[in-house]
mmCIF file of C-alpha atoms in Angstrom:
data_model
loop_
_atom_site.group_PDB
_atom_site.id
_atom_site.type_symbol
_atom_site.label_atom_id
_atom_site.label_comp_id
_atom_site.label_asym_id
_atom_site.label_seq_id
_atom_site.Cartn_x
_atom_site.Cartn_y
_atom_site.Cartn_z
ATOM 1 C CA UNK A 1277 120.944 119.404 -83.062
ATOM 2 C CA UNK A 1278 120.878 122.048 -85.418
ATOM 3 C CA UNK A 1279 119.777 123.349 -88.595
ATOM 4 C CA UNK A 1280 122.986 123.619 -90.490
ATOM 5 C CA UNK A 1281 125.006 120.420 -90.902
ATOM 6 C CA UNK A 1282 128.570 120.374 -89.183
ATOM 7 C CA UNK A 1283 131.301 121.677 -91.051
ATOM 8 C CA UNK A 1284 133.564 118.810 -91.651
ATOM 9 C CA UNK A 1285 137.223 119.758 -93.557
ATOM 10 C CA UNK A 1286 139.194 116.734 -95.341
ATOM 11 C CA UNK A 1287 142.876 117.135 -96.460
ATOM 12 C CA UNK A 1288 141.814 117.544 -100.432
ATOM 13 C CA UNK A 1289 139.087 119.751 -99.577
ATOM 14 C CA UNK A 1290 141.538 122.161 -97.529
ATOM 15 C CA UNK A 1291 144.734 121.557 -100.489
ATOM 16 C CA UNK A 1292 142.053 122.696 -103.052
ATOM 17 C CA UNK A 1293 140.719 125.606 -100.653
ATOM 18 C CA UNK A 1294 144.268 126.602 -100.358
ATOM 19 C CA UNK A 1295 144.627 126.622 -104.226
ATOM 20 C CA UNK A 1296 142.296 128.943 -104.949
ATOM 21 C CA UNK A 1297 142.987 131.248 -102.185
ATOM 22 C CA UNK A 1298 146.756 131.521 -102.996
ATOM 23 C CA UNK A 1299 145.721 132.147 -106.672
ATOM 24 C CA UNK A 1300 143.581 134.774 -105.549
ATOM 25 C CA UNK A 1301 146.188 136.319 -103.354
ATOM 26 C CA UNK A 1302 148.326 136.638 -106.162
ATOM 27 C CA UNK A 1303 145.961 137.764 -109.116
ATOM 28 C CA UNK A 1304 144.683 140.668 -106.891
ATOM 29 C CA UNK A 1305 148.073 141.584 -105.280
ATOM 30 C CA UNK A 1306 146.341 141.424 -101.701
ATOM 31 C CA UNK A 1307 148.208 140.941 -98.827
ATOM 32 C CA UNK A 1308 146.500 137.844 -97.679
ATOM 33 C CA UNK A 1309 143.141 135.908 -98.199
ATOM 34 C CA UNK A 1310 141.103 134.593 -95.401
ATOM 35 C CA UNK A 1311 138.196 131.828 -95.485
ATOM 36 C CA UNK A 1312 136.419 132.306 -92.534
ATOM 37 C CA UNK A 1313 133.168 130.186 -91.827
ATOM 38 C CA UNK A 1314 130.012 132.582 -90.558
ATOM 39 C CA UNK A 1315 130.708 131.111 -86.625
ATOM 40 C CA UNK A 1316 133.852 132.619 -86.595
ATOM 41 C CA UNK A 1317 135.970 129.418 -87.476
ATOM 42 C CA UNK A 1318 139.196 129.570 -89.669
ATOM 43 C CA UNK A 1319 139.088 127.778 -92.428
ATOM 44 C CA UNK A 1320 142.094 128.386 -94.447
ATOM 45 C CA UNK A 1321 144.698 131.572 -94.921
ATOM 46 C CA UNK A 1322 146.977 132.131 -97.689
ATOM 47 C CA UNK A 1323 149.706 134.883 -98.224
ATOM 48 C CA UNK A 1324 152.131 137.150 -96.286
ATOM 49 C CA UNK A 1325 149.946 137.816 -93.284
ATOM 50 C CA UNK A 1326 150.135 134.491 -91.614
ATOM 51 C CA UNK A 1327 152.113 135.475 -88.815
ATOM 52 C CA UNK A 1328 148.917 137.544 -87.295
ATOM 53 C CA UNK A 1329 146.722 136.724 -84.499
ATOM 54 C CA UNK A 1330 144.218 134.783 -86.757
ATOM 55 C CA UNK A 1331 141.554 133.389 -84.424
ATOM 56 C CA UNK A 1332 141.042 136.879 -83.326
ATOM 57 C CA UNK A 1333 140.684 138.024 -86.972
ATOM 58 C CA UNK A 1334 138.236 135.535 -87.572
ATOM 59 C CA UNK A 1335 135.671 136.075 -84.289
ATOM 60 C CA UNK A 1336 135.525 139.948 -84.799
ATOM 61 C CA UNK A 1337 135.460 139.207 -89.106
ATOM 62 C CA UNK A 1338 132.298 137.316 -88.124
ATOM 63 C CA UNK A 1339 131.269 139.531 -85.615
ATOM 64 C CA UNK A 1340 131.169 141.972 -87.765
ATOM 65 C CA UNK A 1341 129.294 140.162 -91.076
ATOM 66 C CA UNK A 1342 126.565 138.835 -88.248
ATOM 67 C CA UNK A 1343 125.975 142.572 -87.128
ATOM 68 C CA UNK A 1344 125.666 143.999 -91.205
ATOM 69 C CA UNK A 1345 123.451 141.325 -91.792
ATOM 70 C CA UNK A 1346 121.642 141.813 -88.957
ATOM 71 C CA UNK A 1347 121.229 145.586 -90.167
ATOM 72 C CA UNK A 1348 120.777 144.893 -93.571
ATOM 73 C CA UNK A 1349 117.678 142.664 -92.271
ATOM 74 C CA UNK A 1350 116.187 145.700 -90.299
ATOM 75 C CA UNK A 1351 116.526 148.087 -93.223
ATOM 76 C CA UNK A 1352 114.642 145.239 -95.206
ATOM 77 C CA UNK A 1353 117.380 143.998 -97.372
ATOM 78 C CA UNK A 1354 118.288 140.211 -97.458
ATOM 79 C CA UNK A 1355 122.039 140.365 -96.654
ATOM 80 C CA UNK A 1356 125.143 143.266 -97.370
ATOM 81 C CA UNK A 1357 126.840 140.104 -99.662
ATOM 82 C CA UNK A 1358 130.463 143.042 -100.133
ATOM 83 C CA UNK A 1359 131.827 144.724 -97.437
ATOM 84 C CA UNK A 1360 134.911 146.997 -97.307
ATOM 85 C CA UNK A 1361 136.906 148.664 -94.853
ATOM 86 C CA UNK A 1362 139.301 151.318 -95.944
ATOM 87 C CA UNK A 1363 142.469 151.583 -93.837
ATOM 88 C CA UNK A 1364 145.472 154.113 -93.845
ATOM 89 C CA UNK A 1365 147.683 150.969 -95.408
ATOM 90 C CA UNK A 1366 145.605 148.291 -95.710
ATOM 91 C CA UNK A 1367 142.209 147.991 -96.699
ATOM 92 C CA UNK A 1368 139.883 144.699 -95.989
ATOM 93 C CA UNK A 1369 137.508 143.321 -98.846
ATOM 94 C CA UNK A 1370 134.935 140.899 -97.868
ATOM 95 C CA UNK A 1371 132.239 138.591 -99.547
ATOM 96 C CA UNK A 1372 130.191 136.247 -98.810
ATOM 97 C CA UNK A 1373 130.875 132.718 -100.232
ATOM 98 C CA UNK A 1374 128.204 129.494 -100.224
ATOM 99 C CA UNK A 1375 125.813 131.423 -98.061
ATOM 100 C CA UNK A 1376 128.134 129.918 -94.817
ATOM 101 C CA UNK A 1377 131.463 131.212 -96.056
ATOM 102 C CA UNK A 1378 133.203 134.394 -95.562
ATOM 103 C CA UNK A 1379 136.293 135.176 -97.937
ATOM 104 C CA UNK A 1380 138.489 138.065 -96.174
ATOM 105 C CA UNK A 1381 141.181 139.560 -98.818
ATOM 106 C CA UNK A 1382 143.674 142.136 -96.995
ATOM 107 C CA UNK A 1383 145.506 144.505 -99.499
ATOM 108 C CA UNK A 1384 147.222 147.677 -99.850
ATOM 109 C CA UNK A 1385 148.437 150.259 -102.385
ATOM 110 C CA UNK A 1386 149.593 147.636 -104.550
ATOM 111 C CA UNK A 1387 146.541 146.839 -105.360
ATOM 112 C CA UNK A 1388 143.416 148.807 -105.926
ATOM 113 C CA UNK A 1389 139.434 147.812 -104.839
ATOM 114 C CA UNK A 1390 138.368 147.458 -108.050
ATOM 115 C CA UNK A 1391 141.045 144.908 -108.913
ATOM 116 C CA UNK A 1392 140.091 142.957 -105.855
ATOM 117 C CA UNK A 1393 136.590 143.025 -106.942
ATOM 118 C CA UNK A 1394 136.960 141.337 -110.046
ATOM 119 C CA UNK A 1395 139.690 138.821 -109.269
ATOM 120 C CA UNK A 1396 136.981 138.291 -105.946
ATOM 121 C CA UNK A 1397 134.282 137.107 -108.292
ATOM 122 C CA UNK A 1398 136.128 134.868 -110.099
ATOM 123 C CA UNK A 1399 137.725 132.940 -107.034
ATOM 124 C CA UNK A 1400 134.086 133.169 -105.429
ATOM 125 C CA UNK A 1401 132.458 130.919 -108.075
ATOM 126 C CA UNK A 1402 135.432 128.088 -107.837
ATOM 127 C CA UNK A 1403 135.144 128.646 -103.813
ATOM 128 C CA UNK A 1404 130.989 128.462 -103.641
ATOM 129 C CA UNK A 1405 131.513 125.393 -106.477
ATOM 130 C CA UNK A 1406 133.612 123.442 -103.622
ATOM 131 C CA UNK A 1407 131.886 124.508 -100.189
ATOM 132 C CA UNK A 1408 128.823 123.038 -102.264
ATOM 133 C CA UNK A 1409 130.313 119.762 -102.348
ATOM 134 C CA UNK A 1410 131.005 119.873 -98.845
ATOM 135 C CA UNK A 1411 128.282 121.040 -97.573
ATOM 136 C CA UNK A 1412 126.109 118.290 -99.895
ATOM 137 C CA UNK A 1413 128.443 115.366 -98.191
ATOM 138 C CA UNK A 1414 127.792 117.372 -94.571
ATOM 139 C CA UNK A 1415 124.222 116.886 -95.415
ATOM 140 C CA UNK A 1416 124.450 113.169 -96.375
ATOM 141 C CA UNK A 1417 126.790 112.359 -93.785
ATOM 142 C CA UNK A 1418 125.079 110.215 -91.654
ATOM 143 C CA UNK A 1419 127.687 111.178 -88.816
ATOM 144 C CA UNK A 1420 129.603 107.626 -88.872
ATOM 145 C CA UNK A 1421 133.236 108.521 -90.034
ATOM 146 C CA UNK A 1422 133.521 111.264 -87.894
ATOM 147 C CA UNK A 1423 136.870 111.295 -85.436
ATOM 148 C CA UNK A 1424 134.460 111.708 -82.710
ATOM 149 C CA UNK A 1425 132.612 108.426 -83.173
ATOM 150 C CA UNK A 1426 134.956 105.822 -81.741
ATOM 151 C CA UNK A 1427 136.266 107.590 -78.770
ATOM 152 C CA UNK A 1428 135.187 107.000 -75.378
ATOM 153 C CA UNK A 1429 134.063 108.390 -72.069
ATOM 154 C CA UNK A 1430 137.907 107.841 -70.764
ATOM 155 C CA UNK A 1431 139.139 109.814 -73.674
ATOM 156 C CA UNK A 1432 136.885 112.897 -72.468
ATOM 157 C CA UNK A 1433 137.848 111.995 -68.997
ATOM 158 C CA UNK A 1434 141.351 112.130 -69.735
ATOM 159 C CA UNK A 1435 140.839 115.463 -71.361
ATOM 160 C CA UNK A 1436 140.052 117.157 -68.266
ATOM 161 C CA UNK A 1437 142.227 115.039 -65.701
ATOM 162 C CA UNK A 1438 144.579 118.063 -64.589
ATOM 163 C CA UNK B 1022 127.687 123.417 -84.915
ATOM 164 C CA UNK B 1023 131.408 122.121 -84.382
ATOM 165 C CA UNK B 1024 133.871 122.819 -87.176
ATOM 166 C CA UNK B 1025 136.171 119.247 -87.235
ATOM 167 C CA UNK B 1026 139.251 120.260 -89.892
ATOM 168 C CA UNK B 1027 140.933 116.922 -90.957
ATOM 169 C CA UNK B 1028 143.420 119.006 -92.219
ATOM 170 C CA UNK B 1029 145.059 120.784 -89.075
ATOM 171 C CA UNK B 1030 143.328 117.870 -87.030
ATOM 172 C CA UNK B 1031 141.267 120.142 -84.912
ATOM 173 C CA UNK B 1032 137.786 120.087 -83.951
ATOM 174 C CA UNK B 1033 136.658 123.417 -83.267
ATOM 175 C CA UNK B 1034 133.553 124.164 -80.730
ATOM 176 C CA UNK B 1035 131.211 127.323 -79.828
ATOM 177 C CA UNK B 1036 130.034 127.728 -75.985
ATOM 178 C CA UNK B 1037 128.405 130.734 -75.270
ATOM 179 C CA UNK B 1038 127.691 132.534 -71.851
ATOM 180 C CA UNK B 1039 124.336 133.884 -71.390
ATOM 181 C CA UNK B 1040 122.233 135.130 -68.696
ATOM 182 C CA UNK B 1041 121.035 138.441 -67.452
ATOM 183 C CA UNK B 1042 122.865 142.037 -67.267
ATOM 184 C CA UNK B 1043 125.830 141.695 -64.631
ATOM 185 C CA UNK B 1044 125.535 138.437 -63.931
ATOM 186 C CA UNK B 1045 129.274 137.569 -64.424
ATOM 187 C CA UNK B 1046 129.345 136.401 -67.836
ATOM 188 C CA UNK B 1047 132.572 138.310 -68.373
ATOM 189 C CA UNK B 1048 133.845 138.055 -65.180
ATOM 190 C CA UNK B 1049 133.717 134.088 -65.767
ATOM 191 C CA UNK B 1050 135.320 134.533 -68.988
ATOM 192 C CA UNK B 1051 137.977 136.808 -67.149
ATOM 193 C CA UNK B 1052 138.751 134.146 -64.535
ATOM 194 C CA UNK B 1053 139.486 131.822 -66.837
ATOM 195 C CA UNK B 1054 141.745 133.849 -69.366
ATOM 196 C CA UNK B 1055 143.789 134.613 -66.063
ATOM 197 C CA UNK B 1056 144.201 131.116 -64.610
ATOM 198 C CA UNK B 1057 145.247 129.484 -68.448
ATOM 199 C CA UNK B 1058 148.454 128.709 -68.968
ATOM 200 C CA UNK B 1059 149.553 131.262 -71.863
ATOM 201 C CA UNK B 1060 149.868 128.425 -74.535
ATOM 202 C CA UNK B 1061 146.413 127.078 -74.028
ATOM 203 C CA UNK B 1062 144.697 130.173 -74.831
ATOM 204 C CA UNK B 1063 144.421 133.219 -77.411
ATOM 205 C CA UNK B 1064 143.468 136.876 -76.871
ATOM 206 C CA UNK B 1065 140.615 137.595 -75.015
ATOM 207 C CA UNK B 1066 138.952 139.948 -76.790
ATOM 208 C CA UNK B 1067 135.951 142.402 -75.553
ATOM 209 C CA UNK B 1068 133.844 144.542 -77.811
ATOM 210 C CA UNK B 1069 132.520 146.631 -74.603
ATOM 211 C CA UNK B 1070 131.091 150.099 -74.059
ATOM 212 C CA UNK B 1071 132.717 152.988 -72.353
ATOM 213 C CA UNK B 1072 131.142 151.717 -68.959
ATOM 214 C CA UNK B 1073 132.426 148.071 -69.765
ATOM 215 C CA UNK B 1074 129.281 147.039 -70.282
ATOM 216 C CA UNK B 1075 129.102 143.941 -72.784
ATOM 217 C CA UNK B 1076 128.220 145.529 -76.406
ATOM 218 C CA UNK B 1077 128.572 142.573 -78.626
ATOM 219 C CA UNK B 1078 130.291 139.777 -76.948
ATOM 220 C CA UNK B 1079 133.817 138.755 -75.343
ATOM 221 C CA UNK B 1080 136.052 136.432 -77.036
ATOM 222 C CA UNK B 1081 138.290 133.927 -75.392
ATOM 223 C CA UNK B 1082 139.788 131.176 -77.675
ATOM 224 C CA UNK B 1083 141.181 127.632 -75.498
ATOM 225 C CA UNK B 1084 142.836 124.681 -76.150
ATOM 226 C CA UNK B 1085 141.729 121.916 -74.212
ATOM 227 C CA UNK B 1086 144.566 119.151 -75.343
ATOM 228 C CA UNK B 1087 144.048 116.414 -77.878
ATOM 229 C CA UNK B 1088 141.780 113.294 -78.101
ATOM 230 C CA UNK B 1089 142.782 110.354 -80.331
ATOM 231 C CA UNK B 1090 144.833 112.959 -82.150
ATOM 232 C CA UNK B 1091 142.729 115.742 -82.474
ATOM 233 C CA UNK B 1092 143.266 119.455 -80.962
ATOM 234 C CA UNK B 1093 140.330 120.120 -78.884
ATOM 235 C CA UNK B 1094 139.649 123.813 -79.305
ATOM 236 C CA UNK B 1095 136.380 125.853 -77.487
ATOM 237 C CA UNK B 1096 135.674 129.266 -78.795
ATOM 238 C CA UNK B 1097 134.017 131.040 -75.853
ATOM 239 C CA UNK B 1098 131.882 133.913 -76.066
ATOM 240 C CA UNK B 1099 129.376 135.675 -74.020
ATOM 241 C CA UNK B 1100 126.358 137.501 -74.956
ATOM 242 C CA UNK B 1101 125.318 140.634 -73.692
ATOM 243 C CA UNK B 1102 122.861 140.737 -70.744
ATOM 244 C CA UNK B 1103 120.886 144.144 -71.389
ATOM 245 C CA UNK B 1104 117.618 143.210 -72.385
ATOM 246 C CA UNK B 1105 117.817 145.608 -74.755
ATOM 247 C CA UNK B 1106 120.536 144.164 -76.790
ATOM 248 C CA UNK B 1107 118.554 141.112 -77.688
ATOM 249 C CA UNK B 1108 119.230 141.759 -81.458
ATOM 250 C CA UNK B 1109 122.613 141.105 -80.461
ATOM 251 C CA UNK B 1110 121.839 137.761 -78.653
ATOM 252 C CA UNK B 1111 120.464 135.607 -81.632
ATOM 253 C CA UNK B 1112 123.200 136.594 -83.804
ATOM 254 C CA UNK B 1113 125.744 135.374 -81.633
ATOM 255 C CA UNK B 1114 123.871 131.544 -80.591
ATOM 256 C CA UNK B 1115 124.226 130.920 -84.469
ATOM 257 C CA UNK B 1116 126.156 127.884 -84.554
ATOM 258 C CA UNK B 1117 126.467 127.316 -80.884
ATOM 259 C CA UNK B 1118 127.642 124.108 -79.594
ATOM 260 C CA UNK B 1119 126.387 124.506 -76.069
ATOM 261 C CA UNK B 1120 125.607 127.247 -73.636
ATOM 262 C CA UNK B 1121 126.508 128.065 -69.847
ATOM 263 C CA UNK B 1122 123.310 130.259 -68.228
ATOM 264 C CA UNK B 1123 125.007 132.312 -65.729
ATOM 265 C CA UNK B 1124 122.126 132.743 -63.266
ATOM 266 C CA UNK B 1125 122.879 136.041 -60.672
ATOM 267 C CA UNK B 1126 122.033 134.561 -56.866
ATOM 268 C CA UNK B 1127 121.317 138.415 -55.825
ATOM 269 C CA UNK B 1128 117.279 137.956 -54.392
ATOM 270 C CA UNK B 1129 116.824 141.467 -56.330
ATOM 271 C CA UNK B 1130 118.066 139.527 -59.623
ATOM 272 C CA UNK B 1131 115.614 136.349 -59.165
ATOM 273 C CA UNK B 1132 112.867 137.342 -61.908
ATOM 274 C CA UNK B 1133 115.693 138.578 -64.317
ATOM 275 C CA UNK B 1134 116.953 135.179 -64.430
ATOM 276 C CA UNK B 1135 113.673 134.125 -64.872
ATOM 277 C CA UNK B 1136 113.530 136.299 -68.276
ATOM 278 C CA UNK B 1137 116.775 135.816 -69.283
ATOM 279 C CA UNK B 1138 115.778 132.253 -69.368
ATOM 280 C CA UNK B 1139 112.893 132.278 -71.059
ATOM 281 C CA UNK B 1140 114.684 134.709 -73.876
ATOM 282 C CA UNK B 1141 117.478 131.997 -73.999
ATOM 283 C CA UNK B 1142 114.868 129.161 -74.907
ATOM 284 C CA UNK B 1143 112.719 131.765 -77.248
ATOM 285 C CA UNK B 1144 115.870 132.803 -79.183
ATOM 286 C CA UNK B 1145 117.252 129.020 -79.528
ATOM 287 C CA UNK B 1146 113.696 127.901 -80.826
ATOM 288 C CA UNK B 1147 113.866 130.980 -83.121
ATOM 289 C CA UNK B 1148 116.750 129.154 -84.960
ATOM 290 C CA UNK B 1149 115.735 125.859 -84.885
ATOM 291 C CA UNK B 1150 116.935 124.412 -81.688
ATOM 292 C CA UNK B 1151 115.121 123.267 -78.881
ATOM 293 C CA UNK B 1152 116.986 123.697 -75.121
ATOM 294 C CA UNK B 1153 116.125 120.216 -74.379
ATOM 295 C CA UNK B 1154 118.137 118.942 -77.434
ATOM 296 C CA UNK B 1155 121.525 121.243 -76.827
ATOM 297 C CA UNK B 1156 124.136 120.996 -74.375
ATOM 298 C CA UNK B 1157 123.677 123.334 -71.570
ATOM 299 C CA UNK B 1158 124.440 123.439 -67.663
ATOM 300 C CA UNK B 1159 123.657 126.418 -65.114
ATOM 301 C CA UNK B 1160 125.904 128.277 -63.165
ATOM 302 C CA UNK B 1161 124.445 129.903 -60.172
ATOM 303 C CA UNK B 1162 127.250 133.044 -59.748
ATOM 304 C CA UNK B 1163 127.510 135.443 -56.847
ATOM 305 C CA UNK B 1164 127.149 132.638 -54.038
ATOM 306 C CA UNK B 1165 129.384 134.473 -51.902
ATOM 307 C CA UNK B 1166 127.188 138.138 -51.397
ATOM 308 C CA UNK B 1167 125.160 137.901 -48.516
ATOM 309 C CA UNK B 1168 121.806 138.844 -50.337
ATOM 310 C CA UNK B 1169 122.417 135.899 -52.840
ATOM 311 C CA UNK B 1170 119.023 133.595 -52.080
ATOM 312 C CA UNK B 1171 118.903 129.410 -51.568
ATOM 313 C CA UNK B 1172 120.374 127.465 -54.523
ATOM 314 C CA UNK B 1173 117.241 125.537 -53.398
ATOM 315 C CA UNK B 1174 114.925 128.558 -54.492
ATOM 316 C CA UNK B 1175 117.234 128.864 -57.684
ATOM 317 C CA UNK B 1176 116.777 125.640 -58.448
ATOM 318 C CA UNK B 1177 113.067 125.429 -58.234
ATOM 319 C CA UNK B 1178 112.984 128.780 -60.889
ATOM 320 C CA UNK B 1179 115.185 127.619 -63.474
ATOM 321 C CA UNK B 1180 115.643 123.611 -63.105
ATOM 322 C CA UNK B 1181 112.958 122.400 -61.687
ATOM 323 C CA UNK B 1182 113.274 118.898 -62.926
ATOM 324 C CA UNK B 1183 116.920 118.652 -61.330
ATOM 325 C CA UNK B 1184 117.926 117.401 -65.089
ATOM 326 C CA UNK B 1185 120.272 119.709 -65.791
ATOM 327 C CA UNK B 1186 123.744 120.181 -64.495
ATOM 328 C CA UNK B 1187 124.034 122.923 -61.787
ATOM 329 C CA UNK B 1188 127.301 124.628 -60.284
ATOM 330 C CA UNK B 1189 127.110 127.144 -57.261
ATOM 331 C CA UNK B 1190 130.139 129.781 -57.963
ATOM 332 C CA UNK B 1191 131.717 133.072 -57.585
ATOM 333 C CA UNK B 1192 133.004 134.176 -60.805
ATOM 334 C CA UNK B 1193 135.246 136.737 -59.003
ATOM 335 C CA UNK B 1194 136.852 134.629 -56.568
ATOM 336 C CA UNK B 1195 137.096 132.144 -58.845
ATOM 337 C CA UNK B 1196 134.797 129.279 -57.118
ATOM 338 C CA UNK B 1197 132.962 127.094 -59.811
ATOM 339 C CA UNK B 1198 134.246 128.470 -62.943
ATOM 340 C CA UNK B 1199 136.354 126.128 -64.548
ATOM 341 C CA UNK B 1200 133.733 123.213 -62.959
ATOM 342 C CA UNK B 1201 130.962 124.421 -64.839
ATOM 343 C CA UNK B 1202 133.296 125.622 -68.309
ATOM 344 C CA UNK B 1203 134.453 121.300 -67.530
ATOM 345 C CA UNK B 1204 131.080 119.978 -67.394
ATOM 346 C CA UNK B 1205 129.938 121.996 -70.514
ATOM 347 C CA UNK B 1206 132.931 120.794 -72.522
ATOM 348 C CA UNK B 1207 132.352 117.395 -71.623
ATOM 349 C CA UNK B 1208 128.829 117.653 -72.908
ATOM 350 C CA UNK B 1209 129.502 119.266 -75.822
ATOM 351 C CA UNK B 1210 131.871 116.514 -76.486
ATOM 352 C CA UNK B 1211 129.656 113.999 -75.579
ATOM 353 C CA UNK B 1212 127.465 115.177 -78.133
ATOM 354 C CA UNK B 1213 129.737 115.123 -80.460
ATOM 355 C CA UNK B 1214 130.660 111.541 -79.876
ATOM 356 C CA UNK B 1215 127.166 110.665 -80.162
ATOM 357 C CA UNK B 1216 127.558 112.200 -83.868
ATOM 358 C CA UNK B 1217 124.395 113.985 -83.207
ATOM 359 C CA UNK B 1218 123.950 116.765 -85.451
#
């Protein structure tokens, strides 16, 4: 149906997502780290923010990387790969990861943007290293073990009998 | 493109309202933020203009319930209708999992549904997808104004072959809305199912 294979999340992918994204969180002193995929999906959080509203975070984070990139395009560059948005308290740093990925680190005076920077380019390679693999095993996926494969018409039925 | 996350056990899918300026693409989305139960649904969230005219899109994320132990969650968004604002339009189909055209029953509005249409198919094919080949079901809004033309008419402009699901509605009284937002779920689900990617 499309051109980019379905994003498909297994437990080890998301513990080792996690990983690096709480490592992150704590070698930059940011508030929080956010993996965001380009639709607007979550993909994993880590740190002190978890109690906000997420979803929204992650709709208006990709909102906002589809309209730079859409600029960047018109001004003739390929992509704006670093954004930031400076805040009263907190600040927002964000990269993109694996071409599909957007990585989201929240952080305040604790911190500083150059620190973020540099612990962000580090974490990026181990994050882009991963996404590869499962984006490869997306593309090689022929569809079969996917959750979606042995349920039936009832099951969507049942889904909507209110 | 559905995002299915073993992890939380959630599969995660993009519909996306389009159709022409003030067709009722918000007002759809409006509807059905009011008449979910709080639980089932997130903030609704609209990046609008002073007027509250669509800038970039609405937001509105549901749960649907589970299937074979999976959340069923539908991230809906609409686009904005202004032809002018097309730039806006293909970024936000990236990734969509199926689309609802909203088509305005006014007999003033009949060519703009025409174009909106035709931009619909032009910006799908621009990334790779082909109408035929995504979920999508029409929604002809506004049935209850008394210049609103035959569904007949409608029908003839923008399904001719009768192929693809068709709702008549008012998104303000409510009338239709959650039918067609059902029927595109279930295709989009169907889809899935089909592992068709």
């Amino acid at each position: 149906m499309s051109l980019t294979p379905q994003l498909v999340l297994f437990e080890e992918d998301h513990k080792k997502l996690v990983a690096v994204s709480e490592r992150l969180t704590h070698d930059a002193n940011a508030k929080a780290v956010f993996l965001i995929d380009r639709n607007g999906q979550l993909v994993t959080e880590a740190g002190e923010l978890k109690g906000i509203d997420t979803t929204s975070l992650s709709s208006l984070v990709a909102g906002n990387v589809a309209a730079t990139t859409g600029l960047a395009k018109v001004i003739g560059e390929p992509d704006f790969p670093i954004h930031f948005h400076q805040g009263e308290r907190d600040n927002v740093h964000i990269t993109l990861v694996a071409q599909r990925i957007i990585m989201v680190v929240i952080f305040d005076d604790r911190s500083s943007l150059g620190l973020v920077r540099l612990r962000v380019k580090k974490a990026g390679q181990k994050l882009s290293q991963i996404f590869d693999e499962i984006f490869k095993r997306a593309e090689s996926d022929d569809g079969a073990d996917s959750p979606f494969a042995e349920i039936s018409e009832d099951d969507i039925d049942n889904l909507f009998s209110d | 493109m559905a995002f299915i996350n073993y992890s939380a056990r959630e599969i995660n899918c993009k519909l996306v309202y389009y159709g022409p300026g003030l067709c009722g693409k918000t007002t759809n989305l409006k509807y059905i933020y009011e008449k979910t139960a709080g639980e089932a649904k997130g903030k609704m969230i609209s990046l609008a203009t002073e007027t509250e005219r669509t800038l970039f899109f609405d937001f509105l994320p549901l749960s649907l319930g589970e299937i074979r132990g999976f959340k069923t969650r539908f991230h809906l968004y609409t686009v904005p209708g202004q032809v002018f604002y097309d730039a806006s339009r293909k970024l936000i189909l990236k990734g969509v999992d199926g689309v609802v055209f909203v088509a305005d029953s006014q007999e003033e509005r009949y060519e703009a549904n025409i174009e909106s249409l035709d931009n619909l198919r032009g910006n799908l094919r621009e990334q790779g997808y082909h109408i035929d080949k995504i979920p999508w079901v029409l929604q002809y809004n506004k049935r209850d104004l008394p210049n609103s033309i035959p569904v007949e008419e409608l029908r003839e402009a923008l399904n001719p072959t009768g192929k693809i699901l068709d709702f008549e509605a008012s998104a303000q009284t409510g009338t239709g809305v959650f039918e067609t937002l059902k029927a595109l779920a279930k295709l989009v689900l169907t889809e899935l199912k089909r592992g068709n990617k």
